[in-house]
Short mmCIF file of C-alpha atoms in Angstrom, two decimals:
data_model
loop_
_atom_site.label_atom_id
_atom_site.label_comp_id
_atom_site.label_asym_id
_atom_site.label_seq_id
_atom_site.Cartn_x
_atom_site.Cartn_y
_atom_site.Cartn_z
CA UNK A 1 -91.95 31.69 348.52
CA UNK A 2 -94.44 29.54 346.59
CA UNK A 3 -93.24 26.20 345.32
CA UNK A 4 -91.93 26.66 341.74
CA UNK A 5 -94.00 25.04 339.01
CA UNK A 6 -91.89 25.92 335.97
CA UNK A 7 -88.28 24.99 336.72
CA UNK A 8 -85.43 25.10 334.25
CA UNK A 9 -82.46 22.75 334.73
CA UNK A 10 -79.12 24.06 333.46
CA UNK A 11 -76.36 21.51 332.77
CA UNK A 12 -72.93 22.16 331.32
CA UNK A 13 -69.65 20.37 330.73
CA UNK A 14 -66.50 22.04 329.38
CA UNK A 15 -65.10 19.22 327.25
CA UNK A 16 -66.87 16.37 325.54
CA UNK A 17 -64.61 15.42 322.65
CA UNK A 18 -66.56 12.24 321.88
CA UNK A 19 -69.92 14.03 321.98
CA UNK A 20 -71.59 11.32 324.06
CA UNK A 21 -73.11 13.83 326.54
CA UNK A 22 -72.60 11.47 329.49
CA UNK A 23 -71.50 14.30 331.81
CA UNK A 24 -74.56 16.47 331.27
CA UNK A 25 -76.80 13.40 331.55
CA UNK A 26 -75.43 12.67 335.03
CA UNK A 27 -75.94 16.30 336.03
CA UNK A 28 -79.50 16.29 334.73
CA UNK A 29 -80.34 13.12 336.65
CA UNK A 30 -79.03 14.58 339.91
CA UNK A 31 -80.96 17.84 339.32
CA UNK A 32 -84.19 15.95 338.58
CA UNK A 33 -83.79 13.96 341.79
CA UNK A 34 -83.37 17.23 343.71
CA UNK A 35 -86.51 18.68 342.11
CA UNK A 36 -88.44 15.53 343.04
CA UNK A 37 -87.36 15.85 346.68
CA UNK A 38 -88.31 19.54 346.77
CA UNK A 39 -91.59 19.01 344.93
CA UNK A 40 -90.58 21.32 342.05
CA UNK A 41 -91.94 20.69 338.54
CA UNK A 42 -89.37 20.61 335.74
CA UNK A 43 -90.40 22.50 332.59
CA UNK A 44 -87.26 22.44 330.46
CA UNK A 45 -83.59 21.38 330.39
CA UNK A 46 -80.93 23.77 329.04
CA UNK A 47 -77.77 21.82 328.06
CA UNK A 48 -74.49 23.52 327.06
CA UNK A 49 -72.36 20.54 326.08
CA UNK A 50 -68.64 20.95 325.37
CA UNK A 51 -68.78 24.67 326.29
CA UNK A 52 -66.43 26.32 328.78
CA UNK A 53 -67.61 28.96 331.28
CA UNK A 54 -64.14 30.05 332.41
CA UNK A 55 -62.66 33.53 332.40
CA UNK A 56 -60.44 32.53 329.46
CA UNK A 57 -63.26 31.37 327.20
CA UNK A 58 -64.80 33.73 324.63
CA UNK A 59 -67.36 31.22 323.33
CA UNK A 60 -71.02 32.04 323.80
CA UNK A 61 -73.24 29.81 325.90
CA UNK A 62 -76.49 29.92 323.92
CA UNK A 63 -78.56 27.77 326.28
CA UNK A 64 -77.41 29.76 329.32
CA UNK A 65 -78.48 32.97 327.57
CA UNK A 66 -81.81 31.33 326.68
CA UNK A 67 -82.21 30.28 330.33
CA UNK A 68 -81.80 33.89 331.53
CA UNK A 69 -84.18 35.20 328.86
CA UNK A 70 -86.86 32.73 329.90
CA UNK A 71 -86.36 33.66 333.57
CA UNK A 72 -86.63 37.38 332.77
CA UNK A 73 -89.83 36.94 330.76
CA UNK A 74 -91.46 34.84 333.51
CA UNK A 75 -91.50 31.56 331.58
CA UNK A 76 -89.43 30.05 334.41
CA UNK A 77 -90.02 30.58 338.12
CA UNK A 78 -87.08 28.42 339.27
CA UNK A 79 -83.57 27.38 338.17
CA UNK A 80 -81.63 24.29 339.29
CA UNK A 81 -77.97 23.47 338.58
CA UNK A 82 -75.67 20.70 339.76
CA UNK A 83 -73.13 23.07 341.33
CA UNK A 84 -72.16 26.72 341.11
CA UNK A 85 -69.13 25.99 338.88
CA UNK A 86 -71.51 24.42 336.33
CA UNK A 87 -73.41 27.71 336.26
CA UNK A 88 -70.32 29.90 335.84
CA UNK A 89 -66.68 30.22 336.78
CA UNK A 90 -66.70 34.02 336.66
CA UNK A 91 -67.40 35.93 339.83
CA UNK A 92 -68.72 38.91 337.86
CA UNK A 93 -71.14 36.67 335.95
CA UNK A 94 -72.27 35.04 339.21
CA UNK A 95 -72.95 38.48 340.71
CA UNK A 96 -74.99 39.33 337.62
CA UNK A 97 -76.96 36.09 337.97
CA UNK A 98 -77.77 36.83 341.64
CA UNK A 99 -78.87 40.32 340.64
CA UNK A 100 -81.15 38.80 337.99
CA UNK A 101 -82.63 36.51 340.65
CA UNK A 102 -83.26 39.46 342.98
CA UNK A 103 -84.85 41.50 340.22
CA UNK A 104 -87.10 38.82 338.74
CA UNK A 105 -87.74 36.73 341.85
CA UNK A 106 -87.15 33.20 340.56
CA UNK A 107 -86.09 30.38 342.91
CA UNK A 108 -82.60 28.88 342.70
CA UNK A 109 -81.12 25.64 344.01
CA UNK A 110 -78.09 23.38 343.56
CA UNK A 111 -77.51 19.77 344.44
CA UNK A 112 -74.87 20.96 346.93
CA UNK A 113 -77.52 22.76 348.97
CA UNK A 114 -76.76 26.48 348.53
CA UNK A 115 -79.52 28.81 349.72
CA UNK A 116 -79.70 32.22 348.05
CA UNK A 117 -82.71 33.38 350.06
CA UNK A 118 -80.45 34.55 352.91
CA UNK A 119 -77.43 36.86 353.06
CA UNK A 120 -75.32 34.03 354.53
CA UNK A 121 -76.30 31.68 351.70
CA UNK A 122 -75.46 34.25 349.06
CA UNK A 123 -72.08 34.84 350.73
CA UNK A 124 -71.27 31.11 350.68
CA UNK A 125 -72.30 30.90 347.03
CA UNK A 126 -70.12 33.89 346.15
CA UNK A 127 -67.14 32.35 347.96
CA UNK A 128 -67.59 29.12 346.01
CA UNK A 129 -67.79 31.14 342.82
CA UNK A 130 -64.54 32.92 343.69
CA UNK A 131 -62.84 29.57 344.37
CA UNK A 132 -64.07 28.24 340.99
CA UNK A 133 -62.70 31.33 339.24
CA UNK A 134 -59.35 30.97 341.05
CA UNK A 135 -59.06 27.34 339.94
CA UNK A 136 -59.69 28.38 336.35
CA UNK A 137 -57.18 31.23 336.51
CA UNK A 138 -54.48 29.00 338.06
CA UNK A 139 -55.02 26.42 335.35
CA UNK A 140 -54.84 29.18 332.73
CA UNK A 141 -51.55 30.43 334.22
CA UNK A 142 -50.01 26.96 334.04
CA UNK A 143 -51.19 26.47 330.45
CA UNK A 144 -49.96 29.91 329.37
CA UNK A 145 -46.59 29.28 330.98
CA UNK A 146 -46.28 26.00 329.09
CA UNK A 147 -47.34 27.63 325.82
CA UNK A 148 -44.85 30.47 326.25
CA UNK A 149 -42.07 27.96 326.95
CA UNK A 150 -42.91 26.12 323.70
CA UNK A 151 -42.94 29.40 321.75
CA UNK A 152 -39.56 30.42 323.14
CA UNK A 153 -38.21 27.07 321.93
CA UNK A 154 -39.46 27.89 318.43
CA UNK A 155 -42.37 25.45 318.50
CA UNK A 156 -45.70 26.82 317.18
CA UNK A 157 -49.03 26.14 318.83
CA UNK A 158 -50.11 22.69 317.69
CA UNK A 159 -53.87 23.23 317.96
CA UNK A 160 -56.41 24.72 315.61
CA UNK A 161 -57.61 23.88 312.14
CA UNK A 162 -55.29 22.75 309.38
CA UNK A 163 -53.69 25.60 307.50
CA UNK A 164 -52.98 25.56 303.79
CA UNK A 165 -49.35 24.58 303.19
CA UNK A 166 -49.06 22.20 306.15
CA UNK A 167 -49.75 18.48 306.13
CA UNK A 168 -52.89 17.37 307.95
CA UNK A 169 -52.22 15.87 311.39
CA UNK A 170 -48.61 17.10 311.52
CA UNK A 171 -49.36 19.87 314.06
CA UNK A 172 -47.76 22.43 311.72
CA UNK A 173 -44.45 20.58 311.75
CA UNK A 174 -44.50 19.11 308.21
CA UNK A 175 -45.14 20.88 304.92
CA UNK A 176 -47.45 19.73 302.17
CA UNK A 177 -45.14 19.80 299.12
CA UNK A 178 -47.79 20.57 296.49
CA UNK A 179 -49.50 23.29 298.55
CA UNK A 180 -46.18 24.86 299.53
CA UNK A 181 -45.24 25.09 295.86
CA UNK A 182 -48.52 26.89 295.10
CA UNK A 183 -47.90 29.35 297.95
CA UNK A 184 -44.43 30.13 296.62
CA UNK A 185 -45.74 30.56 293.08
CA UNK A 186 -48.42 32.89 294.43
CA UNK A 187 -45.71 34.83 296.28
CA UNK A 188 -43.91 35.34 293.00
CA UNK A 189 -47.13 36.59 291.38
CA UNK A 190 -47.83 39.10 294.16
CA UNK A 191 -44.32 40.51 294.47
CA UNK A 192 -42.93 40.19 290.93
CA UNK A 193 -41.89 43.00 288.60
CA UNK A 194 -45.46 43.15 287.30
CA UNK A 195 -47.38 42.42 290.51
CA UNK A 196 -50.58 40.42 290.19
CA UNK A 197 -53.60 40.56 292.48
CA UNK A 198 -54.89 38.08 295.11
CA UNK A 199 -57.75 37.46 292.68
CA UNK A 200 -55.24 36.30 290.06
CA UNK A 201 -53.71 33.95 292.63
CA UNK A 202 -57.16 32.58 293.53
CA UNK A 203 -57.98 31.91 289.88
CA UNK A 204 -54.61 30.22 289.34
CA UNK A 205 -55.00 27.96 292.37
CA UNK A 206 -58.55 27.03 291.31
CA UNK A 207 -57.32 26.26 287.79
CA UNK A 208 -54.68 23.96 289.29
CA UNK A 209 -57.44 22.02 291.06
CA UNK A 210 -56.43 23.17 294.54
CA UNK A 211 -59.01 23.41 297.33
CA UNK A 212 -59.07 25.31 300.61
CA UNK A 213 -58.51 23.26 303.79
CA UNK A 214 -62.31 23.18 304.12
CA UNK A 215 -62.77 21.77 300.62
CA UNK A 216 -64.08 24.92 298.95
CA UNK A 217 -62.92 27.05 296.05
CA UNK A 218 -60.40 29.84 296.53
CA UNK A 219 -61.57 33.44 296.84
CA UNK A 220 -59.70 36.71 297.26
CA UNK A 221 -60.33 36.67 301.02
CA UNK A 222 -59.20 33.07 301.52
CA UNK A 223 -55.96 33.73 299.59
CA UNK A 224 -55.29 36.80 301.72
CA UNK A 225 -55.80 34.76 304.90
CA UNK A 226 -53.07 32.35 303.79
CA UNK A 227 -50.54 35.12 303.18
CA UNK A 228 -51.55 37.16 306.24
CA UNK A 229 -50.92 34.24 308.61
CA UNK A 230 -47.61 34.45 310.47
CA UNK A 231 -47.35 30.67 310.26
CA UNK A 232 -46.89 30.97 306.49
CA UNK A 233 -43.66 32.87 307.20
CA UNK A 234 -42.53 30.58 310.03
CA UNK A 235 -43.01 33.34 312.62
CA UNK A 236 -43.86 32.38 316.21
CA UNK A 237 -46.19 34.74 318.06
CA UNK A 238 -47.49 34.80 321.61
CA UNK A 239 -50.42 37.07 322.48
CA UNK A 240 -49.79 39.07 319.35
CA UNK A 241 -46.05 39.52 319.98
CA UNK A 242 -43.36 38.26 317.61
CA UNK A 243 -40.98 36.14 319.70
CA UNK A 244 -38.93 34.25 317.11
CA UNK A 245 -38.82 31.84 314.19
CA UNK A 246 -40.17 28.31 313.99
CA UNK A 247 -37.72 25.43 314.25
CA UNK A 248 -39.86 23.63 311.67
CA UNK A 249 -40.13 24.48 307.99
CA UNK A 250 -42.52 27.09 306.56
CA UNK A 251 -43.80 27.80 303.05
CA UNK A 252 -42.11 31.24 303.02
CA UNK A 253 -39.17 32.80 304.79
CA UNK A 254 -39.66 35.72 307.17
CA UNK A 255 -38.34 38.16 304.54
CA UNK A 256 -40.68 36.79 301.88
CA UNK A 257 -43.66 36.99 304.26
CA UNK A 258 -42.86 40.63 305.10
CA UNK A 259 -42.62 41.42 301.36
CA UNK A 260 -46.08 39.94 300.82
CA UNK A 261 -47.48 42.06 303.69
CA UNK A 262 -46.12 45.20 302.05
CA UNK A 263 -47.65 44.19 298.71
CA UNK A 264 -51.06 43.48 300.28
CA UNK A 265 -50.99 46.68 302.37
CA UNK A 266 -50.24 48.71 299.26
CA UNK A 267 -53.36 47.37 297.57
CA UNK A 268 -55.71 47.64 300.57
CA UNK A 269 -58.09 50.58 300.94
CA UNK A 270 -60.24 51.40 303.99
CA UNK A 271 -63.91 50.57 303.70
CA UNK A 272 -66.15 53.63 303.36
CA UNK A 273 -68.12 54.67 306.42
CA UNK A 274 -71.48 52.90 306.62
CA UNK A 275 -70.57 50.35 303.96
CA UNK A 276 -71.57 47.47 306.27
CA UNK A 277 -75.17 48.64 306.61
CA UNK A 278 -77.86 46.92 304.59
CA UNK A 279 -79.15 49.20 301.82
CA UNK A 280 -81.56 47.09 299.73
CA UNK A 281 -84.83 45.55 300.83
CA UNK A 282 -84.37 42.24 298.98
CA UNK A 283 -80.73 41.60 299.88
CA UNK A 284 -80.42 37.98 301.00
CA UNK A 285 -83.81 36.95 299.59
CA UNK A 286 -82.70 36.66 295.94
CA UNK A 287 -80.81 33.54 294.83
CA UNK A 288 -79.26 32.44 291.58
CA UNK A 289 -81.62 29.97 289.95
CA UNK A 290 -78.65 28.20 288.34
CA UNK A 291 -76.20 27.62 291.24
CA UNK A 292 -78.12 28.72 294.35
CA UNK A 293 -75.71 31.39 295.58
CA UNK A 294 -77.06 34.65 297.01
CA UNK A 295 -77.35 37.41 294.44
CA UNK A 296 -75.62 40.72 295.00
CA UNK A 297 -77.58 43.95 294.50
CA UNK A 298 -75.55 46.90 293.25
CA UNK A 299 -75.70 49.96 291.06
CA UNK A 300 -74.35 49.58 287.52
CA UNK A 301 -73.78 51.91 284.57
CA UNK A 302 -73.93 50.21 281.18
CA UNK A 303 -73.98 52.16 277.88
CA UNK A 304 -74.70 55.38 279.75
CA UNK A 305 -77.69 53.94 281.64
CA UNK A 306 -77.46 53.71 285.46
CA UNK A 307 -79.66 51.16 287.19
CA UNK A 308 -79.74 48.63 290.03
CA UNK A 309 -79.07 45.04 289.16
CA UNK A 310 -79.05 41.66 290.87
CA UNK A 311 -76.16 39.48 289.78
CA UNK A 312 -74.52 36.18 290.61
CA UNK A 313 -70.93 37.05 291.47
CA UNK A 314 -68.17 34.57 290.70
CA UNK A 315 -66.61 35.35 294.11
CA UNK A 316 -69.77 34.42 296.02
CA UNK A 317 -70.06 30.89 297.43
CA UNK A 318 -73.01 28.74 296.40
CA UNK A 319 -74.86 26.31 298.67
CA UNK A 320 -72.50 23.43 297.80
CA UNK A 321 -69.40 25.47 298.72
CA UNK A 322 -68.37 26.20 295.15
CA UNK A 323 -68.04 29.69 293.72
CA UNK A 324 -71.00 31.35 292.04
CA UNK A 325 -71.58 30.63 288.36
CA UNK A 326 -71.82 34.29 287.30
CA UNK A 327 -74.54 33.43 284.74
CA UNK A 328 -77.35 35.60 286.11
CA UNK A 329 -77.40 39.41 285.83
CA UNK A 330 -80.82 41.04 285.92
CA UNK A 331 -82.24 44.52 286.29
CA UNK A 332 -83.74 44.76 289.76
CA UNK A 333 -86.64 47.07 288.85
CA UNK A 334 -88.75 44.40 287.10
CA UNK A 335 -88.15 41.85 289.91
CA UNK A 336 -88.81 44.42 292.63
CA UNK A 337 -92.09 45.55 291.04
CA UNK A 338 -93.53 42.03 291.07
CA UNK A 339 -92.33 41.15 294.55
CA UNK A 340 -93.68 44.43 295.96
CA UNK A 341 -97.08 43.66 294.45
CA UNK A 342 -97.03 40.11 295.83
CA UNK A 343 -96.19 41.22 299.37
CA UNK A 344 -98.76 44.03 299.25
CA UNK A 345 -101.50 41.65 298.11
CA UNK A 346 -100.59 39.16 300.84
CA UNK A 347 -100.69 41.81 303.56
CA UNK A 348 -104.07 43.06 302.29
CA UNK A 349 -105.50 39.53 302.49
CA UNK A 350 -104.46 38.98 306.08
CA UNK A 351 -106.73 39.63 309.00
CA UNK A 352 -105.18 42.41 311.07
CA UNK A 353 -103.59 40.99 314.19
CA UNK A 354 -104.55 42.31 317.61
CA UNK A 355 -101.98 44.81 318.73
CA UNK A 356 -99.91 43.63 321.65
CA UNK A 357 -99.95 45.44 324.95
CA UNK A 358 -97.15 47.79 325.90
CA UNK A 359 -93.79 46.07 326.20
CA UNK A 360 -90.87 46.86 328.44
CA UNK A 361 -88.74 49.76 327.20
CA UNK A 362 -85.18 48.43 327.09
CA UNK A 363 -83.60 51.59 325.70
CA UNK A 364 -82.69 52.88 329.16
CA UNK A 365 -81.02 49.63 330.22
CA UNK A 366 -79.10 49.42 326.94
CA UNK A 367 -77.92 53.03 327.26
CA UNK A 368 -76.82 52.37 330.86
CA UNK A 369 -74.80 49.30 329.88
CA UNK A 370 -73.21 51.16 326.96
CA UNK A 371 -72.24 53.94 329.38
CA UNK A 372 -70.74 51.37 331.76
CA UNK A 373 -68.70 49.90 328.90
CA UNK A 374 -67.32 53.36 328.07
CA UNK A 375 -66.44 54.02 331.72
CA UNK A 376 -64.76 50.62 332.02
CA UNK A 377 -62.72 51.29 328.88
CA UNK A 378 -61.68 54.72 330.20
CA UNK A 379 -60.50 53.24 333.52
CA UNK A 380 -58.56 50.54 331.68
CA UNK A 381 -56.87 53.05 329.38
CA UNK A 382 -55.96 55.15 332.43
CA UNK A 383 -54.32 52.09 334.04
CA UNK A 384 -56.79 51.95 336.93
CA UNK A 385 -58.18 48.52 335.96
CA UNK A 386 -56.05 45.40 335.42
CA UNK A 387 -56.19 43.61 332.07
CA UNK A 388 -57.82 40.47 333.48
CA UNK A 389 -60.52 42.39 335.35
CA UNK A 390 -61.13 44.60 332.33
CA UNK A 391 -61.59 41.78 329.81
CA UNK A 392 -63.65 39.73 332.28
CA UNK A 393 -66.03 42.61 333.04
CA UNK A 394 -66.15 43.67 329.38
CA UNK A 395 -67.16 40.17 328.28
CA UNK A 396 -69.93 40.11 330.88
CA UNK A 397 -71.25 43.54 329.87
CA UNK A 398 -71.17 42.63 326.18
CA UNK A 399 -73.12 39.45 326.87
CA UNK A 400 -75.76 41.48 328.68
CA UNK A 401 -75.84 44.01 325.83
CA UNK A 402 -76.29 41.28 323.21
CA UNK A 403 -79.14 39.81 325.23
CA UNK A 404 -80.93 43.15 325.69
CA UNK A 405 -80.46 44.15 322.06
CA UNK A 406 -81.81 40.79 320.93
CA UNK A 407 -84.88 41.32 323.15
CA UNK A 408 -85.35 44.83 321.77
CA UNK A 409 -85.02 43.66 318.15
CA UNK A 410 -87.42 40.77 318.77
CA UNK A 411 -89.94 43.18 320.28
CA UNK A 412 -89.57 45.51 317.29
CA UNK A 413 -90.17 42.62 314.92
CA UNK A 414 -93.21 41.46 316.90
CA UNK A 415 -94.61 44.97 316.86
CA UNK A 416 -93.96 45.40 313.13
CA UNK A 417 -95.53 42.03 312.27
CA UNK A 418 -98.45 42.57 314.63
CA UNK A 419 -99.27 46.12 313.61
CA UNK A 420 -102.84 46.61 312.51
CA UNK A 421 -101.72 48.78 309.59
CA UNK A 422 -98.86 46.59 308.36
CA UNK A 423 -99.48 47.76 304.81
CA UNK A 424 -98.64 51.36 305.77
CA UNK A 425 -95.36 50.17 307.26
CA UNK A 426 -94.59 48.18 304.11
CA UNK A 427 -95.11 51.25 301.91
CA UNK A 428 -92.93 53.46 304.12
CA UNK A 429 -89.58 53.58 302.31
CA UNK A 430 -87.81 55.47 305.11
CA UNK A 431 -84.30 54.02 305.55
CA UNK A 432 -84.89 53.73 309.31
CA UNK A 433 -87.79 51.33 308.64
CA UNK A 434 -85.77 49.01 306.40
CA UNK A 435 -85.27 46.25 309.00
CA UNK A 436 -88.94 46.30 310.02
CA UNK A 437 -89.97 46.07 306.36
CA UNK A 438 -87.59 43.12 305.93
CA UNK A 439 -89.23 41.48 308.96
CA UNK A 440 -92.60 41.80 307.22
CA UNK A 441 -91.08 40.50 303.99
CA UNK A 442 -89.74 37.44 305.82
CA UNK A 443 -93.31 36.51 306.86
CA UNK A 444 -94.34 36.32 303.19
CA UNK A 445 -91.29 35.21 301.15
CA UNK A 446 -88.67 32.62 302.07
CA UNK A 447 -86.50 33.23 298.99
CA UNK A 448 -86.72 33.97 295.27
CA UNK A 449 -84.88 31.98 292.59
CA UNK A 450 -83.86 34.28 289.74
CA UNK A 451 -83.03 32.83 286.30
CA UNK A 452 -81.14 34.32 283.38
CA UNK A 453 -83.16 35.79 280.47
CA UNK A 454 -80.24 36.03 278.05
CA UNK A 455 -78.56 39.08 276.56
CA UNK A 456 -79.93 41.75 274.28
CA UNK A 457 -83.60 41.10 275.11
CA UNK A 458 -85.84 44.12 274.50
CA UNK A 459 -89.23 42.67 275.42
CA UNK A 460 -90.14 42.24 279.12
CA UNK A 461 -88.95 39.00 280.78
CA UNK A 462 -91.32 36.07 281.14
CA UNK A 463 -93.13 35.76 284.46
CA UNK A 464 -91.52 32.38 285.11
CA UNK A 465 -88.02 33.93 285.00
CA UNK A 466 -88.35 34.25 288.77
CA UNK A 467 -89.64 31.58 291.13
CA UNK A 468 -90.98 32.77 294.49
CA UNK A 469 -90.81 30.33 297.39
CA UNK A 470 -93.34 31.57 299.93
CA UNK A 471 -93.36 31.04 303.66
CA UNK A 472 -95.60 28.09 304.48
#
């Protein structure tokens, strides 16, 4: 094998609470010394600091995913890590990595001297990977046993972000008197003889000057999260199972919490099918010129006239974390007409880009992985696969799916932007082409600030009632 000239160094450490990055710096130095001895040229370093790679972690490793993408596309012809447990602590993920190496032919080395060019070397590496996974699983078993023991004693998990109603730094053992009083008043509003809505509770808490634990204004969703949390009712759970009551105080009793759940369930309605799909071309590009929050686009019927409008919603958060001002409500047709003309003129003025050569068709690989996910789920439901093996393999397959779908979407965007007849694509209002049209739009417009024109206006709005910020 030729000596690699474009080597990527991957470094990772699970915990770095102080953020000083000393661990990954030591790993990088050792990897660079190895590359110098082997005569390999380092192109790039991929650091995942304070990120676990164990079987119990669900956090993504963005730089590891970037490393694999660069190796697949040929940007890298070699990968160096400090040791196999820095690369991964999952045997399934290690097997996937070795398969990637076999498929794409990049070199691989560690400072501990593993050789993946021979069957014996791959066996040794796999054994080390299995040992790393066993160490992680044993540690997880000890931690879970300790956590379960605490739960059985009525002590809630002390980690996580501060929750409304509990004093900061008390590990959910001490109540905040003022916040607890607001929760109980909200409980009375939701379950009284004339029940109020979570929106009423949010408005009341905002009027009282209360803030969320993150310092923002209250919304319907943030109020619901408070009342949906078992901690609010002093209920101890372990892996989703109710195992008792907290020995510490709670804003509500168990009976009160259950009454709130019934009240919220009675008001909830299932979302209509397809409601999460984007429907409007300019969604996300329009902003309120007064407060900066994203404008919502929706159909409205006013005085018998049905039309689309862009409005600043008082439940939408602005850039500074506050709720939207609600002062902008505009018909979308006038705005859309001018933005369409601007984008069309810009596309006409551009020199057509040279069409890219044929790209790899990832549809087959994506379909195969999706089929494997379905088979894995069927085996798990049938009791053939253990829980740990199922969730471990499922996480690995989903990571691969995300990576392939991201590559496919990026290729679609490149093709749409690089098409010789981009104007024809822009004018195609087929719903299936919406995302490609938005990709073209994003090359022309960064965002549009929309200002209010007042009520009762009959003449067309002034041209300066919108301010287009173009892509530089």
